[in-house]
Short mmCIF file of C-alpha atoms in Angstrom, two decimals:
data_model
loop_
_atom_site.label_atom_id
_atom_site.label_comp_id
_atom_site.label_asym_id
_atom_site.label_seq_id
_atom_site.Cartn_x
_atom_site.Cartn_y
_atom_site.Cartn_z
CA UNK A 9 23.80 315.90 -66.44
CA UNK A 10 25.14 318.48 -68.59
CA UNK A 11 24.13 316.14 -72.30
CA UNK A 12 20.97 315.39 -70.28
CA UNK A 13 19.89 319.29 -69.49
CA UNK A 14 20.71 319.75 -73.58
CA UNK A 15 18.64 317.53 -74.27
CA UNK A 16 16.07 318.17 -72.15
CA UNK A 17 15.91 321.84 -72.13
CA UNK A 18 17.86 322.77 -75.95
CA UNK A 19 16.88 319.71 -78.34
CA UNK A 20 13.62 318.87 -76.85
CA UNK A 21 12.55 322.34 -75.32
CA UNK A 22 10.96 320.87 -72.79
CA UNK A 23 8.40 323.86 -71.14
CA UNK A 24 7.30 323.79 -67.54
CA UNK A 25 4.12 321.92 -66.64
CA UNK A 26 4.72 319.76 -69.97
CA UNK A 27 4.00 316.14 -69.76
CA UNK A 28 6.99 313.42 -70.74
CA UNK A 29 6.69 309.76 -71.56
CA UNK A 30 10.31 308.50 -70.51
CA UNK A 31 10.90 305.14 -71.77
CA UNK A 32 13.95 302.78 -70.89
CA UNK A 33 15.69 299.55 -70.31
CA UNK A 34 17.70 298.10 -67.83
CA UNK A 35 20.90 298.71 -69.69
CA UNK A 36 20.26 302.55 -70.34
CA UNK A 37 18.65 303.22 -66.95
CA UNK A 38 21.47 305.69 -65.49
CA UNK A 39 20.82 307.34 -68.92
CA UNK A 40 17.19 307.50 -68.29
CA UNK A 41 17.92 308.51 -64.92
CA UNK A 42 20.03 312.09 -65.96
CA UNK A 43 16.91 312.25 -68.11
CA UNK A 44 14.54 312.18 -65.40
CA UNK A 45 15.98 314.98 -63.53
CA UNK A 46 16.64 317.46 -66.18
CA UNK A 47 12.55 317.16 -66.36
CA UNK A 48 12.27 317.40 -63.05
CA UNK A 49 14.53 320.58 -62.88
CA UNK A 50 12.00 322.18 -65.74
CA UNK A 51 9.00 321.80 -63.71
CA UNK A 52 7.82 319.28 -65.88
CA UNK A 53 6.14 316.19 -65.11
CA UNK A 54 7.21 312.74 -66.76
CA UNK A 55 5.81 309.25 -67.01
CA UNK A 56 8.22 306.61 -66.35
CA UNK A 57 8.19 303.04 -68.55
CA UNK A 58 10.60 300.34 -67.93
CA UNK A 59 10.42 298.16 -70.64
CA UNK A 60 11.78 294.68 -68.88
CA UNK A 61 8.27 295.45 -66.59
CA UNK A 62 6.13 294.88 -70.18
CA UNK A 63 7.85 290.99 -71.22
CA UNK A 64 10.86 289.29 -72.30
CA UNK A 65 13.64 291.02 -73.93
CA UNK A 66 13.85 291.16 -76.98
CA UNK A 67 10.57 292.52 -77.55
CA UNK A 68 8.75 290.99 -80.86
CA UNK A 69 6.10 294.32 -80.24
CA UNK A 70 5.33 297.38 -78.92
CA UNK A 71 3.76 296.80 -75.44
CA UNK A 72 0.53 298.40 -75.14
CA UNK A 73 1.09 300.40 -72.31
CA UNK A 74 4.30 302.37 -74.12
CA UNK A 75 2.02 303.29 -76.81
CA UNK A 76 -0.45 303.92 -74.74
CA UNK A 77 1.14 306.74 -72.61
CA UNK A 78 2.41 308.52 -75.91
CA UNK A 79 -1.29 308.87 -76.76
CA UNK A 80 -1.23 311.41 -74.52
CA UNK A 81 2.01 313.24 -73.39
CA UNK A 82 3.09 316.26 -74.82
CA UNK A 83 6.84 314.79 -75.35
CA UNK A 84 8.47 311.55 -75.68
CA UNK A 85 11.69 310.42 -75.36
CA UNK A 86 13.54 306.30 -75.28
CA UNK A 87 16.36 305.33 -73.60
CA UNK A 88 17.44 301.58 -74.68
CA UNK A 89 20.00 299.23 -76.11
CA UNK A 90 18.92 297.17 -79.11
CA UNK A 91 18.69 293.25 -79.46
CA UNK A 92 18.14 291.42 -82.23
CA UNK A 93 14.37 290.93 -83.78
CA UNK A 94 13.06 294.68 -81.99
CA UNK A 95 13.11 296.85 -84.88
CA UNK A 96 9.37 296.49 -85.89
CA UNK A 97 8.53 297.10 -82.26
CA UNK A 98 10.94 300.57 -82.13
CA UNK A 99 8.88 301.53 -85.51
CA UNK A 100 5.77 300.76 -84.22
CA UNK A 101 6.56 303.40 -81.23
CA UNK A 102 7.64 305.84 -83.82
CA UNK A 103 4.45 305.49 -86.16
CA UNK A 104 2.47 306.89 -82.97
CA UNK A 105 4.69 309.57 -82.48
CA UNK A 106 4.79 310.72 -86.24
CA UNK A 107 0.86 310.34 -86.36
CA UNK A 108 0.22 312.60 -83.03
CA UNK A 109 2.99 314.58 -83.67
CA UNK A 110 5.03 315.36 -80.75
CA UNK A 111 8.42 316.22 -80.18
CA UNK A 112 10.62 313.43 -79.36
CA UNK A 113 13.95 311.62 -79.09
CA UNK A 114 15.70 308.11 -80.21
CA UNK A 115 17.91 307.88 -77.87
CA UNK A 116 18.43 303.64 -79.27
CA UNK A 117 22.40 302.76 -77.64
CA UNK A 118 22.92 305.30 -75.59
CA UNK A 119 25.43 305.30 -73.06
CA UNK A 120 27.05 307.49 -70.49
CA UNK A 121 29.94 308.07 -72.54
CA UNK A 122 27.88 309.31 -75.50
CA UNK A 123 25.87 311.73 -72.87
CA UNK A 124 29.43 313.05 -72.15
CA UNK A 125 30.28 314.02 -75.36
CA UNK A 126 27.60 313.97 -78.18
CA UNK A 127 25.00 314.94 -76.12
CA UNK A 128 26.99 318.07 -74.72
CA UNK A 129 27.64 319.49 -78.76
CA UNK A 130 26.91 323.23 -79.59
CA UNK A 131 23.12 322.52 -81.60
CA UNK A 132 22.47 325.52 -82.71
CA UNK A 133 25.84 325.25 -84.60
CA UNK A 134 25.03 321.81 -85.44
CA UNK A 135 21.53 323.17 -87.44
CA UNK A 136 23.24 325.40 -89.03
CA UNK A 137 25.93 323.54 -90.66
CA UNK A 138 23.03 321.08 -91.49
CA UNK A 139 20.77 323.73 -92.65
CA UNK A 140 23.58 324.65 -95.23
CA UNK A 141 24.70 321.25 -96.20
CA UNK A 142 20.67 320.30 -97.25
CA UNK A 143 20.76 323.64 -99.55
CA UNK A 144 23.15 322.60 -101.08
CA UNK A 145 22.71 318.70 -101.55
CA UNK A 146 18.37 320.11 -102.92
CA UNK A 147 20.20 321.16 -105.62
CA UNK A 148 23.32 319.09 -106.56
CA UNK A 149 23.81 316.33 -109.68
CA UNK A 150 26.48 313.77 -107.74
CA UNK A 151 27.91 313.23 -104.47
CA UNK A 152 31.62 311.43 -104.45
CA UNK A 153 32.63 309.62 -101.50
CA UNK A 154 36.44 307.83 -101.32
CA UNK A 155 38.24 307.08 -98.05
CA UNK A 156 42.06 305.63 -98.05
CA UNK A 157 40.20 302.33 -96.65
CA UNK A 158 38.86 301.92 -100.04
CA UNK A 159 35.27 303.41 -100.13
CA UNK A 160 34.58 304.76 -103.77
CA UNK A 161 31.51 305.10 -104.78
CA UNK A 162 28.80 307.81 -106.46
CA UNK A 163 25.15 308.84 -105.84
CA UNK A 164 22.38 310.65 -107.82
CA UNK A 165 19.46 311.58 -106.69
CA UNK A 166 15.39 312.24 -107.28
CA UNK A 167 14.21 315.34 -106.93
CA UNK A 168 10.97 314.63 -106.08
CA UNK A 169 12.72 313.60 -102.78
CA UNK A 170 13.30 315.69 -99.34
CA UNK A 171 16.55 315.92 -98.01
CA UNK A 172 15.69 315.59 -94.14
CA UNK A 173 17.44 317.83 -91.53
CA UNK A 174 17.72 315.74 -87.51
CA UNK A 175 20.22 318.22 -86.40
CA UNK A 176 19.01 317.94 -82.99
CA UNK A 177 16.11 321.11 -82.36
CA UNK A 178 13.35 318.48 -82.57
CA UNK A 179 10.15 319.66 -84.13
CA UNK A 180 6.58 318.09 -83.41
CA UNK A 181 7.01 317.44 -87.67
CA UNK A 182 10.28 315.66 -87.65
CA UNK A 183 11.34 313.29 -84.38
CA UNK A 184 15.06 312.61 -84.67
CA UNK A 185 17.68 310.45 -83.02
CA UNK A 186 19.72 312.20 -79.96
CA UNK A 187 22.55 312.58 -79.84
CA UNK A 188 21.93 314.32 -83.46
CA UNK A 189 23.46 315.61 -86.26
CA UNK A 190 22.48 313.94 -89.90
CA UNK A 191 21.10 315.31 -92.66
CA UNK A 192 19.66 312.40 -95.01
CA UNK A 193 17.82 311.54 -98.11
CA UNK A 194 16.70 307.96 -99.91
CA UNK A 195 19.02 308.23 -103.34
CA UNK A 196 17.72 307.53 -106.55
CA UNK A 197 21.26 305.52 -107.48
CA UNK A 198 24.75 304.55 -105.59
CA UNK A 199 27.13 302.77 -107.66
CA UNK A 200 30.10 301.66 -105.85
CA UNK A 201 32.07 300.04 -103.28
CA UNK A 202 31.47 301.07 -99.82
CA UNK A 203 34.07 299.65 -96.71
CA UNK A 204 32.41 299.47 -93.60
CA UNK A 205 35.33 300.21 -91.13
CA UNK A 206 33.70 301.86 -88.37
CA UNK A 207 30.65 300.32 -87.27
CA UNK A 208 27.52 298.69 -88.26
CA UNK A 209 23.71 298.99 -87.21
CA UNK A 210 20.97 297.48 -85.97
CA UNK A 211 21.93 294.38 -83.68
CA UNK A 212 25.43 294.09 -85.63
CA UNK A 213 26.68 297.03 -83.47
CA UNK A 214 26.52 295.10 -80.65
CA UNK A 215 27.10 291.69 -81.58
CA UNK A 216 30.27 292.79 -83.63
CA UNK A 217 31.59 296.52 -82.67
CA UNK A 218 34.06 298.17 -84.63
CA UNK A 219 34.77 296.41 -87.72
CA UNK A 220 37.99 299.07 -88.13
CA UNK A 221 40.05 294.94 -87.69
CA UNK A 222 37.33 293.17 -90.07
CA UNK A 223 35.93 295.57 -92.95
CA UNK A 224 32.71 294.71 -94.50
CA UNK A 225 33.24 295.55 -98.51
CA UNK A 226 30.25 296.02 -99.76
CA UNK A 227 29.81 295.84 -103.54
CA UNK A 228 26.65 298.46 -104.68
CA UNK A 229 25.35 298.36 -108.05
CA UNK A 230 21.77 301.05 -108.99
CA UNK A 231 21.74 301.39 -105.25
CA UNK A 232 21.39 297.51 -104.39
CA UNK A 233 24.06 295.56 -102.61
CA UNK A 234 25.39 293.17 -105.26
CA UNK A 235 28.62 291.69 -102.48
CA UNK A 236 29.64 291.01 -99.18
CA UNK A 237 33.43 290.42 -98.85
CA UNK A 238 34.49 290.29 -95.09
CA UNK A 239 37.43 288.43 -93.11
CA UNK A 240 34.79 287.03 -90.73
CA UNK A 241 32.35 284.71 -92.36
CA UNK A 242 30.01 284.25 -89.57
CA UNK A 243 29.41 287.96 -90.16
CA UNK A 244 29.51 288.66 -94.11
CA UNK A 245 26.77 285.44 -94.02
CA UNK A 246 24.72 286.84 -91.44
CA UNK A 247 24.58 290.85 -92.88
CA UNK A 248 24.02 288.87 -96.81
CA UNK A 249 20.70 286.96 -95.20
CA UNK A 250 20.16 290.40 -93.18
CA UNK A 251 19.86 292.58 -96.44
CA UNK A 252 17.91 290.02 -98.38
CA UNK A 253 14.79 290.04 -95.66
CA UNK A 254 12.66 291.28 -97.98
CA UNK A 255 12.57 292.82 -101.61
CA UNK A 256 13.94 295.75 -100.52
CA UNK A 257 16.34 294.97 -97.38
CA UNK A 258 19.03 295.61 -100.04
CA UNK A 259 18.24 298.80 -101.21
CA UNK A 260 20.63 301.87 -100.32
CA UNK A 261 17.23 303.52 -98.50
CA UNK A 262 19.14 306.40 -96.81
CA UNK A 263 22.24 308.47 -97.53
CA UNK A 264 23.34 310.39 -94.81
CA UNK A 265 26.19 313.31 -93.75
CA UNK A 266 26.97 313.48 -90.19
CA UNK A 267 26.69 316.74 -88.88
CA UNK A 268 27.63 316.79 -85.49
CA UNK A 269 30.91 319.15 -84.82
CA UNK A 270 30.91 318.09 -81.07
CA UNK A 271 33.05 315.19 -82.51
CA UNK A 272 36.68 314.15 -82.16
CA UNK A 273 36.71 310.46 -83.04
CA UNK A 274 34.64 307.51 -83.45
CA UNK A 275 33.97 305.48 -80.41
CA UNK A 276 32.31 302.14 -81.75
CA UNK A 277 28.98 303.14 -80.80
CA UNK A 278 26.73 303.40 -83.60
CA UNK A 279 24.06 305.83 -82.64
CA UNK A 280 27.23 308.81 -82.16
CA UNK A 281 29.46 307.57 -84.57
CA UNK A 282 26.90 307.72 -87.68
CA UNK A 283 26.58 311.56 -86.02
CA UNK A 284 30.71 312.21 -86.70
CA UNK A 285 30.96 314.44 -90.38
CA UNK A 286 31.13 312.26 -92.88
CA UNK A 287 29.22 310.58 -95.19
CA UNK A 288 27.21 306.70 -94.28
CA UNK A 289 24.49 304.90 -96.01
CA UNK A 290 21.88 302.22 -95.02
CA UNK A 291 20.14 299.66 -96.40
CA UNK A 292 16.58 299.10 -96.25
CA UNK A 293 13.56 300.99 -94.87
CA UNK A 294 13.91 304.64 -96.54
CA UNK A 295 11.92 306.23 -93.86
CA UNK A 296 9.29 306.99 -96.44
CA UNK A 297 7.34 309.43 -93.98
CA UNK A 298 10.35 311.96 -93.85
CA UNK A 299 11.72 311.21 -97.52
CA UNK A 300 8.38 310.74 -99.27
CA UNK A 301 10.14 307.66 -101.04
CA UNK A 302 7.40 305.17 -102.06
CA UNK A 303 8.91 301.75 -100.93
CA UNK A 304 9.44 300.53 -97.95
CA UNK A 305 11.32 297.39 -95.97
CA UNK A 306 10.98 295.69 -92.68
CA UNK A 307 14.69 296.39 -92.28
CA UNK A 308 17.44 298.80 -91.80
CA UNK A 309 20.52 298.97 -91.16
CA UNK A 310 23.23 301.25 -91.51
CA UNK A 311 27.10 300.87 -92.22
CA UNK A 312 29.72 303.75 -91.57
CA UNK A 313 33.40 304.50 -93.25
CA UNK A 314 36.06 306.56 -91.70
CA UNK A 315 38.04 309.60 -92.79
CA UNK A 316 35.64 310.75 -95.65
CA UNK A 317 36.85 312.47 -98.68
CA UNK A 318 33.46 314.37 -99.94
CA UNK A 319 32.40 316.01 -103.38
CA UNK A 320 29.35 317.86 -103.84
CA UNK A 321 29.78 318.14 -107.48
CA UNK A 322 33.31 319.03 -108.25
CA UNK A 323 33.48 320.70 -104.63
CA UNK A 324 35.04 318.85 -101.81
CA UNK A 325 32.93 319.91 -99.05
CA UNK A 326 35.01 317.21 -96.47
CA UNK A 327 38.68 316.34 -96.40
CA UNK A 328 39.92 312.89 -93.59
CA UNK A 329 36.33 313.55 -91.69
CA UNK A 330 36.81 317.40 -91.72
CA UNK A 331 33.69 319.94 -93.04
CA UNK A 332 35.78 322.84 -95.17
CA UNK A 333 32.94 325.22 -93.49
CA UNK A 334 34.46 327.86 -95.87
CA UNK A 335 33.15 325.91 -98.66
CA UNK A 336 29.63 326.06 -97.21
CA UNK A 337 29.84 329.98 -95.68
CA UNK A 338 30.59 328.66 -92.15
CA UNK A 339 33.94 330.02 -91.89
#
């Protein structure tokens, strides 16, 4: 209850006599649940939507009747565990909530566990340690990222770009995942090699957890993935065919810090871990309608290193997964 009254009443700001569409699954209905009745405690109403009551899992589109009620409530917010094939239907809920313009929340792989410790971080102290990081990064030539694992690689980027801020105060202009803490951009280059020790995204979370035993090593050349090395065959194969969707499924489309100071370790759950500081990419979809980038994929997926060594320019803003918040005036 705690992680559901933030986000509720801090991240969402959630006003009495506000109307919620609460959407969920059978695996993150306790979740949805906590949800429910820090609404309820706000004197706000909410609409309930179980998606198992719409058709088959895994859902190959939106049903109607979730898009529906976001046509018409002042806040949204989903509560659901991936599968495999759903991610045009999850972007298909989003494209109604970026067009109307309400505030709202990802909430895709949440748990209990994650509501008991990402969910309950300081936000405010998460925006501002975001706010500083996208000052800077608006204005820098290179970002260097190395872990001991083997991740080495270096970005550019366009200026023409935004650097996006999801540090968990949702605005009706930017939605953003809960529990937050990223702040992101589509790079113009990323030449490198990034391990993927920690976990991957999309359906790969799930199917494969924490690849900390079985690194993906991804080769990057002008920000497309030019290798897949991985103990496990079954999954290098399956994340090569993954990234090669489309003409752009292998394009770094998003370059992210985590944010989220609420942290202590990585738990193998995607949608918190990508949130611990540090430094991920993805591949695919750029999220052109926050970026501005001019491409776009019917993928994404993102992969995450541990223990982050991080340059902005010649100044190492992160040391082993650790901000240096003197570095950025948080001290």
């Amino acid at each position: 209850m705690p992680g559901a009254k933030n986000a509720v009443e801090t991240c969402l700001s959630v006003r009495p006599g506000e109307h919620v569409a609460l959407i969920a699954d059978e695996a993150s209905r306790s979740v949805a649940a906590s949800i429910a009745a820090a609404i309820e405690d706000r004197h706000a109403q909410y609409t309930g939507l179980l998606l198992e009551d719409f058709g088959p899992r895994p859902m190959t589109a939106a049903p109607p009747e979730v898009l529906q009620a976001l046509e018409t409530v002042d806040v949204g917010a989903m509560c659901m565990t991936p599968q495999p094939g759903e991610l045009s239907a999850r972007m298909a809920i989003v494209r109604v909530v970026e067009r109307r313009q309400i505030r709202y929340a990802h909430m895709v792989g949440v748990t209990p566990e994650i509501m008991q410790q990402g969910m309950r971080a300081d936000y405010r102290m998460v925006d501002r340690l975001s706010d500083k990081l996208r000052e800077r990064m608006l204005r820098a030539q290179t970002l260097t990222v190395k872990t001991e694992a083997g991740t080495s690689f270096a970005a550019h980027f366009d200026r023409g770009l935004d650097w996006v801020k999801t540090s968990g105060l949702i605005s009706p202009r930017y939605w953003s995942n809960l529990p937050a803490g990223e702040v992101f951009t589509t790079p113009a280059t990323v030449d490198g090699t990034f391990v993927c020790d920690a976990s991957a995204g999309d359906h790969f979370n799930g199917k494969y957890g924490d690849l900390q035993t079985t690194p993906l090593v991804l080769k990057i050349e002008g920000a497309r993935l030019t290798g897949v090395d991985c103990a496990r065959k079954d999954l290098e194969e399956e994340f090569w065919q993954y990234c090669h969707t489309d003409e752009n499924s292998d394009r770094v489309g998003e370059l992210a810090f985590g944010t989220n100071l609420g942290l202590s370790e990585m738990i193998g759950i995607l949608l918190q871990d990508e949130k611990f500081p540090g430094v991920h990419i993805a591949f695919g979809d750029p999220y052109g309608s926050q970026t501005h980038a001019d491409w776009k994929s019917k993928t994404h997926v993102d992969v995450l290193t541990r223990n982050c060594d991080v340059w902005i320019d010649e100044d190492q803003v992160i040391s082993k997964g650790h901000y240096q918040l003197d570095h950025l005036g948080l001290a």
